[in-house]
mmCIF file of C-alpha atoms in Angstrom:
data_model
loop_
_atom_site.group_PDB
_atom_site.id
_atom_site.type_symbol
_atom_site.label_atom_id
_atom_site.label_comp_id
_atom_site.label_asym_id
_atom_site.label_seq_id
_atom_site.Cartn_x
_atom_site.Cartn_y
_atom_site.Cartn_z
ATOM 1 C CA UNK A 19 111.798 101.563 104.980
ATOM 2 C CA UNK A 20 108.216 102.259 103.955
ATOM 3 C CA UNK A 21 106.031 101.927 107.000
ATOM 4 C CA UNK A 22 103.097 103.025 109.100
ATOM 5 C CA UNK A 23 104.061 103.686 112.705
ATOM 6 C CA UNK A 24 101.596 103.658 115.560
ATOM 7 C CA UNK A 25 102.227 104.599 119.169
ATOM 8 C CA UNK A 26 101.784 103.340 121.750
ATOM 9 C CA UNK A 27 101.643 99.603 121.036
ATOM 10 C CA UNK A 28 99.911 98.863 124.330
ATOM 11 C CA UNK A 29 97.830 101.118 126.525
ATOM 12 C CA UNK A 30 95.783 100.558 129.652
ATOM 13 C CA UNK A 31 93.686 103.495 130.777
ATOM 14 C CA UNK A 32 90.711 104.313 132.948
ATOM 15 C CA UNK A 33 87.247 105.281 131.855
ATOM 16 C CA UNK A 34 86.971 108.947 130.934
ATOM 17 C CA UNK A 35 90.676 109.761 130.675
ATOM 18 C CA UNK A 36 91.378 111.340 127.292
ATOM 19 C CA UNK A 37 93.976 109.613 125.155
ATOM 20 C CA UNK A 38 95.548 109.923 121.737
ATOM 21 C CA UNK A 39 96.986 107.175 119.570
ATOM 22 C CA UNK A 40 99.414 108.522 117.018
ATOM 23 C CA UNK A 41 99.867 107.289 113.462
ATOM 24 C CA UNK A 42 102.505 108.355 110.978
ATOM 25 C CA UNK A 43 103.331 107.131 107.456
ATOM 26 C CA UNK A 44 106.420 107.838 105.380
ATOM 27 C CA UNK A 45 105.063 106.860 101.960
ATOM 28 C CA UNK A 46 103.464 110.186 101.031
ATOM 29 C CA UNK A 47 100.069 108.469 100.857
ATOM 30 C CA UNK A 48 96.913 110.500 100.384
ATOM 31 C CA UNK A 49 94.555 108.086 102.123
ATOM 32 C CA UNK A 50 94.683 107.140 105.790
ATOM 33 C CA UNK A 51 92.223 105.190 107.918
ATOM 34 C CA UNK A 52 91.678 103.885 111.403
ATOM 35 C CA UNK A 53 90.213 100.439 112.046
ATOM 36 C CA UNK A 54 89.351 98.497 115.154
ATOM 37 C CA UNK A 55 89.671 94.724 115.251
ATOM 38 C CA UNK A 56 87.419 92.681 117.473
ATOM 39 C CA UNK A 57 87.070 88.869 117.610
ATOM 40 C CA UNK A 58 84.437 87.589 115.235
ATOM 41 C CA UNK A 59 83.929 91.012 113.657
ATOM 42 C CA UNK A 60 87.046 91.442 111.561
ATOM 43 C CA UNK A 61 88.266 94.984 111.073
ATOM 44 C CA UNK A 62 85.810 97.854 111.043
ATOM 45 C CA UNK A 63 86.620 101.316 109.798
ATOM 46 C CA UNK A 64 86.359 104.118 112.363
ATOM 47 C CA UNK A 65 87.407 107.182 110.365
ATOM 48 C CA UNK A 66 89.212 107.850 107.130
ATOM 49 C CA UNK A 67 90.946 110.772 105.476
ATOM 50 C CA UNK A 68 91.379 111.405 101.778
ATOM 51 C CA UNK A 69 93.800 114.283 102.203
ATOM 52 C CA UNK A 70 94.961 116.979 104.583
ATOM 53 C CA UNK A 71 92.008 118.550 106.408
ATOM 54 C CA UNK A 72 89.591 116.077 104.761
ATOM 55 C CA UNK A 73 88.185 113.454 107.130
ATOM 56 C CA UNK A 74 84.959 111.489 107.292
ATOM 57 C CA UNK A 75 83.227 108.887 109.395
ATOM 58 C CA UNK A 76 83.571 105.192 108.792
ATOM 59 C CA UNK A 77 81.271 102.489 110.111
ATOM 60 C CA UNK A 78 81.922 102.863 113.862
ATOM 61 C CA UNK A 79 82.870 106.514 114.560
ATOM 62 C CA UNK A 80 81.021 107.016 117.860
ATOM 63 C CA UNK A 81 83.362 108.000 120.685
ATOM 64 C CA UNK A 82 86.307 108.796 118.416
ATOM 65 C CA UNK A 83 87.808 111.873 116.799
ATOM 66 C CA UNK A 84 90.554 112.316 114.256
ATOM 67 C CA UNK A 85 92.506 115.127 112.669
ATOM 68 C CA UNK A 86 94.673 115.414 109.564
ATOM 69 C CA UNK A 87 96.735 118.572 109.824
ATOM 70 C CA UNK A 88 99.712 117.075 108.005
ATOM 71 C CA UNK A 89 99.792 114.504 105.243
ATOM 72 C CA UNK A 90 101.905 112.027 107.169
ATOM 73 C CA UNK A 91 100.045 112.078 110.517
ATOM 74 C CA UNK A 92 96.557 110.894 111.426
ATOM 75 C CA UNK A 93 96.023 110.700 115.201
ATOM 76 C CA UNK A 94 93.046 108.945 116.770
ATOM 77 C CA UNK A 95 91.562 110.699 119.796
ATOM 78 C CA UNK A 96 89.342 109.153 122.445
ATOM 79 C CA UNK A 97 88.071 112.084 124.492
ATOM 80 C CA UNK A 98 86.230 109.998 127.087
ATOM 81 C CA UNK A 99 87.150 106.323 126.672
ATOM 82 C CA UNK A 100 84.704 103.676 127.792
ATOM 83 C CA UNK A 101 85.207 99.925 128.348
ATOM 84 C CA UNK A 102 83.460 99.107 125.051
ATOM 85 C CA UNK A 103 86.356 100.791 123.283
ATOM 86 C CA UNK A 104 88.712 98.099 124.525
ATOM 87 C CA UNK A 105 90.026 96.735 121.260
ATOM 88 C CA UNK A 106 92.964 96.345 118.885
ATOM 89 C CA UNK A 107 93.387 99.426 116.723
ATOM 90 C CA UNK A 108 95.094 99.707 113.363
ATOM 91 C CA UNK A 109 96.067 102.684 111.301
ATOM 92 C CA UNK A 110 96.407 102.185 107.551
ATOM 93 C CA UNK A 111 97.486 104.238 104.576
ATOM 94 C CA UNK A 112 97.236 103.824 100.813
ATOM 95 C CA UNK A 113 98.290 105.719 97.737
ATOM 96 C CA UNK A 114 94.749 105.982 96.369
ATOM 97 C CA UNK A 115 91.382 104.267 96.555
ATOM 98 C CA UNK A 116 91.227 100.550 95.834
ATOM 99 C CA UNK A 117 94.935 99.983 96.142
ATOM 100 C CA UNK A 118 97.049 98.199 98.705
ATOM 101 C CA UNK A 119 96.498 99.422 102.247
ATOM 102 C CA UNK A 120 99.577 99.391 104.484
ATOM 103 C CA UNK A 121 98.806 98.746 108.132
ATOM 104 C CA UNK A 122 100.655 99.713 111.266
ATOM 105 C CA UNK A 123 101.615 97.206 113.955
ATOM 106 C CA UNK A 124 98.508 97.892 115.991
ATOM 107 C CA UNK A 125 97.681 99.416 119.367
ATOM 108 C CA UNK A 126 96.066 97.213 121.972
ATOM 109 C CA UNK A 127 93.889 99.426 124.147
ATOM 110 C CA UNK A 128 92.285 98.355 127.398
ATOM 111 C CA UNK A 129 89.843 100.685 129.136
ATOM 112 C CA UNK A 130 89.031 99.734 132.736
ATOM 113 C CA UNK B 11 75.298 94.039 109.236
ATOM 114 C CA UNK B 12 78.099 91.992 107.733
ATOM 115 C CA UNK B 13 78.408 92.933 104.086
ATOM 116 C CA UNK B 14 81.179 90.403 103.545
ATOM 117 C CA UNK B 15 80.632 86.964 105.047
ATOM 118 C CA UNK B 16 83.679 84.763 105.503
ATOM 119 C CA UNK B 17 83.911 81.074 106.298
ATOM 120 C CA UNK B 18 85.141 79.023 107.984
ATOM 121 C CA UNK B 19 86.085 80.770 111.228
ATOM 122 C CA UNK B 20 88.962 78.374 111.718
ATOM 123 C CA UNK B 21 90.695 75.805 109.568
ATOM 124 C CA UNK B 22 93.218 73.076 110.260
ATOM 125 C CA UNK B 23 95.163 71.672 107.327
ATOM 126 C CA UNK B 24 98.009 69.228 107.106
ATOM 127 C CA UNK B 25 101.282 70.329 105.575
ATOM 128 C CA UNK B 26 101.106 69.970 101.809
ATOM 129 C CA UNK B 27 97.328 70.150 101.730
ATOM 130 C CA UNK B 28 95.048 72.745 100.158
ATOM 131 C CA UNK B 29 93.519 75.474 102.315
ATOM 132 C CA UNK B 30 90.283 77.006 101.045
ATOM 133 C CA UNK B 31 88.616 80.071 102.538
ATOM 134 C CA UNK B 32 85.363 81.418 101.164
ATOM 135 C CA UNK B 33 83.754 84.836 101.127
ATOM 136 C CA UNK B 34 80.397 86.081 99.938
ATOM 137 C CA UNK B 35 79.300 89.645 99.428
ATOM 138 C CA UNK B 36 76.015 91.421 98.885
ATOM 139 C CA UNK B 37 76.813 94.765 97.316
ATOM 140 C CA UNK B 38 77.238 94.391 93.551
ATOM 141 C CA UNK B 39 78.992 97.773 93.446
ATOM 142 C CA UNK B 40 82.109 96.296 95.077
ATOM 143 C CA UNK B 41 84.931 96.365 92.541
ATOM 144 C CA UNK B 42 88.071 95.438 94.456
ATOM 145 C CA UNK B 43 88.537 92.248 96.465
ATOM 146 C CA UNK B 44 91.775 91.887 98.423
ATOM 147 C CA UNK B 45 92.911 89.208 100.829
ATOM 148 C CA UNK B 46 94.994 90.187 103.843
ATOM 149 C CA UNK B 47 97.215 87.941 105.940
ATOM 150 C CA UNK B 48 97.834 88.692 109.588
ATOM 151 C CA UNK B 49 100.395 87.075 111.868
ATOM 152 C CA UNK B 50 100.084 87.364 115.666
ATOM 153 C CA UNK B 51 101.206 90.747 116.914
ATOM 154 C CA UNK B 52 101.366 92.217 113.427
ATOM 155 C CA UNK B 53 99.137 94.324 111.259
ATOM 156 C CA UNK B 54 97.372 92.805 108.243
ATOM 157 C CA UNK B 55 99.406 92.722 105.033
ATOM 158 C CA UNK B 56 98.077 92.443 101.496
ATOM 159 C CA UNK B 57 98.430 88.920 100.157
ATOM 160 C CA UNK B 58 96.653 89.041 96.813
ATOM 161 C CA UNK B 59 93.804 91.018 95.257
ATOM 162 C CA UNK B 60 91.418 90.691 92.341
ATOM 163 C CA UNK B 61 89.075 92.925 90.401
ATOM 164 C CA UNK B 62 85.753 91.641 88.999
ATOM 165 C CA UNK B 63 86.837 91.649 85.364
ATOM 166 C CA UNK B 64 88.786 88.395 85.874
ATOM 167 C CA UNK B 65 87.679 85.077 87.325
ATOM 168 C CA UNK B 66 90.986 83.927 88.733
ATOM 169 C CA UNK B 67 94.307 85.326 89.841
ATOM 170 C CA UNK B 68 97.305 83.306 90.887
ATOM 171 C CA UNK B 69 100.433 84.389 92.697
ATOM 172 C CA UNK B 70 102.713 81.534 93.620
ATOM 173 C CA UNK B 71 100.824 79.120 95.865
ATOM 174 C CA UNK B 72 97.967 81.571 96.397
ATOM 175 C CA UNK B 73 94.965 81.772 94.066
ATOM 176 C CA UNK B 74 91.813 83.853 94.196
ATOM 177 C CA UNK B 75 88.768 82.437 92.439
ATOM 178 C CA UNK B 76 86.025 84.949 91.725
ATOM 179 C CA UNK B 77 82.415 84.176 90.799
ATOM 180 C CA UNK B 78 80.646 87.412 89.952
ATOM 181 C CA UNK B 79 77.212 85.885 89.349
ATOM 182 C CA UNK B 80 77.255 84.082 92.693
ATOM 183 C CA UNK B 81 78.831 87.075 94.461
ATOM 184 C CA UNK B 82 81.479 84.842 95.948
ATOM 185 C CA UNK B 83 85.251 84.710 95.994
ATOM 186 C CA UNK B 84 87.668 82.346 97.600
ATOM 187 C CA UNK B 85 91.323 81.980 98.516
ATOM 188 C CA UNK B 86 93.118 78.738 97.761
ATOM 189 C CA UNK B 87 96.493 78.023 99.312
ATOM 190 C CA UNK B 88 98.199 75.151 97.557
ATOM 191 C CA UNK B 89 100.860 73.033 99.248
ATOM 192 C CA UNK B 90 100.076 74.685 102.586
ATOM 193 C CA UNK B 91 103.071 75.189 104.878
ATOM 194 C CA UNK B 92 103.341 75.731 108.647
ATOM 195 C CA UNK B 93 104.554 79.256 107.858
ATOM 196 C CA UNK B 94 101.140 79.947 106.308
ATOM 197 C CA UNK B 95 99.550 79.643 109.754
ATOM 198 C CA UNK B 96 97.931 83.038 110.265
ATOM 199 C CA UNK B 97 94.580 84.786 110.210
ATOM 200 C CA UNK B 98 93.237 85.587 106.760
ATOM 201 C CA UNK B 99 90.763 88.334 106.003
ATOM 202 C CA UNK B 100 88.849 88.838 102.797
ATOM 203 C CA UNK B 101 87.700 92.350 102.035
ATOM 204 C CA UNK B 102 85.802 94.337 99.455
ATOM 205 C CA UNK B 103 85.646 97.971 98.498
ATOM 206 C CA UNK B 104 84.063 100.384 96.063
ATOM 207 C CA UNK B 105 86.073 102.908 94.095
ATOM 208 C CA UNK B 106 84.236 106.050 95.098
ATOM 209 C CA UNK B 107 87.327 108.179 95.616
ATOM 210 C CA UNK B 108 87.908 106.963 99.151
ATOM 211 C CA UNK B 109 89.458 103.765 100.378
ATOM 212 C CA UNK B 110 86.870 102.030 102.536
ATOM 213 C CA UNK B 111 87.553 98.357 102.968
ATOM 214 C CA UNK B 112 84.766 96.133 104.284
ATOM 215 C CA UNK B 113 86.382 93.136 105.941
ATOM 216 C CA UNK B 114 85.129 89.647 106.583
ATOM 217 C CA UNK B 115 85.324 88.281 110.121
ATOM 218 C CA UNK B 116 88.563 86.401 109.477
ATOM 219 C CA UNK B 117 89.724 82.776 109.284
ATOM 220 C CA UNK B 118 92.354 81.409 111.597
ATOM 221 C CA UNK B 119 94.425 78.896 109.638
ATOM 222 C CA UNK B 120 96.665 76.350 111.332
ATOM 223 C CA UNK B 121 98.883 74.192 109.137
ATOM 224 C CA UNK B 122 100.170 71.167 110.997
ATOM 225 C CA UNK B 123 103.507 69.579 110.064
#
């Protein structure tokens, strides 16, 4: 089954404790992105990647890092999480620009 | 700065009625306008999309109307069903070799039986 898999689905952590949210897709897609979803703001892009070793900032990249060492994986790293990063996070992949984006199930992160 | 403005925030429709959600954009370089549907606990999923060379696209009960001169597009759900109850997001993007979707704030639709 074609899918984007995120882990974990739920995470509660404390301020400053480094964490990684994993994302993997099995559709051989070139493009991958991370979004955060907040009430009243829709989804906002954090980082995107056009191919292996090619990443760039989206609209809200502060406090986040990503890497793309393999085509299928695109982890999101929060090196020092803060409460304002409490949000619902989605990973997405697509075959190319301006085509259907496939989203993962989401990761609900709470930073206390 | 919200480049894609979506309204209303929430919408209640009776079963069988028509649901209408509107979006307006500012950047005339946008050339792809998808609508995503999201159920609770799930990720958004593409519902229907349109490109600016057509004014309307219909897929089953779902229709996108696109007005390039007004920089507006809307989603119409005909014969709305309780199973359509979800959050709907409009989005826009530019084909610059990367896939950056700019989303609206979302509309929570409730279809009452």
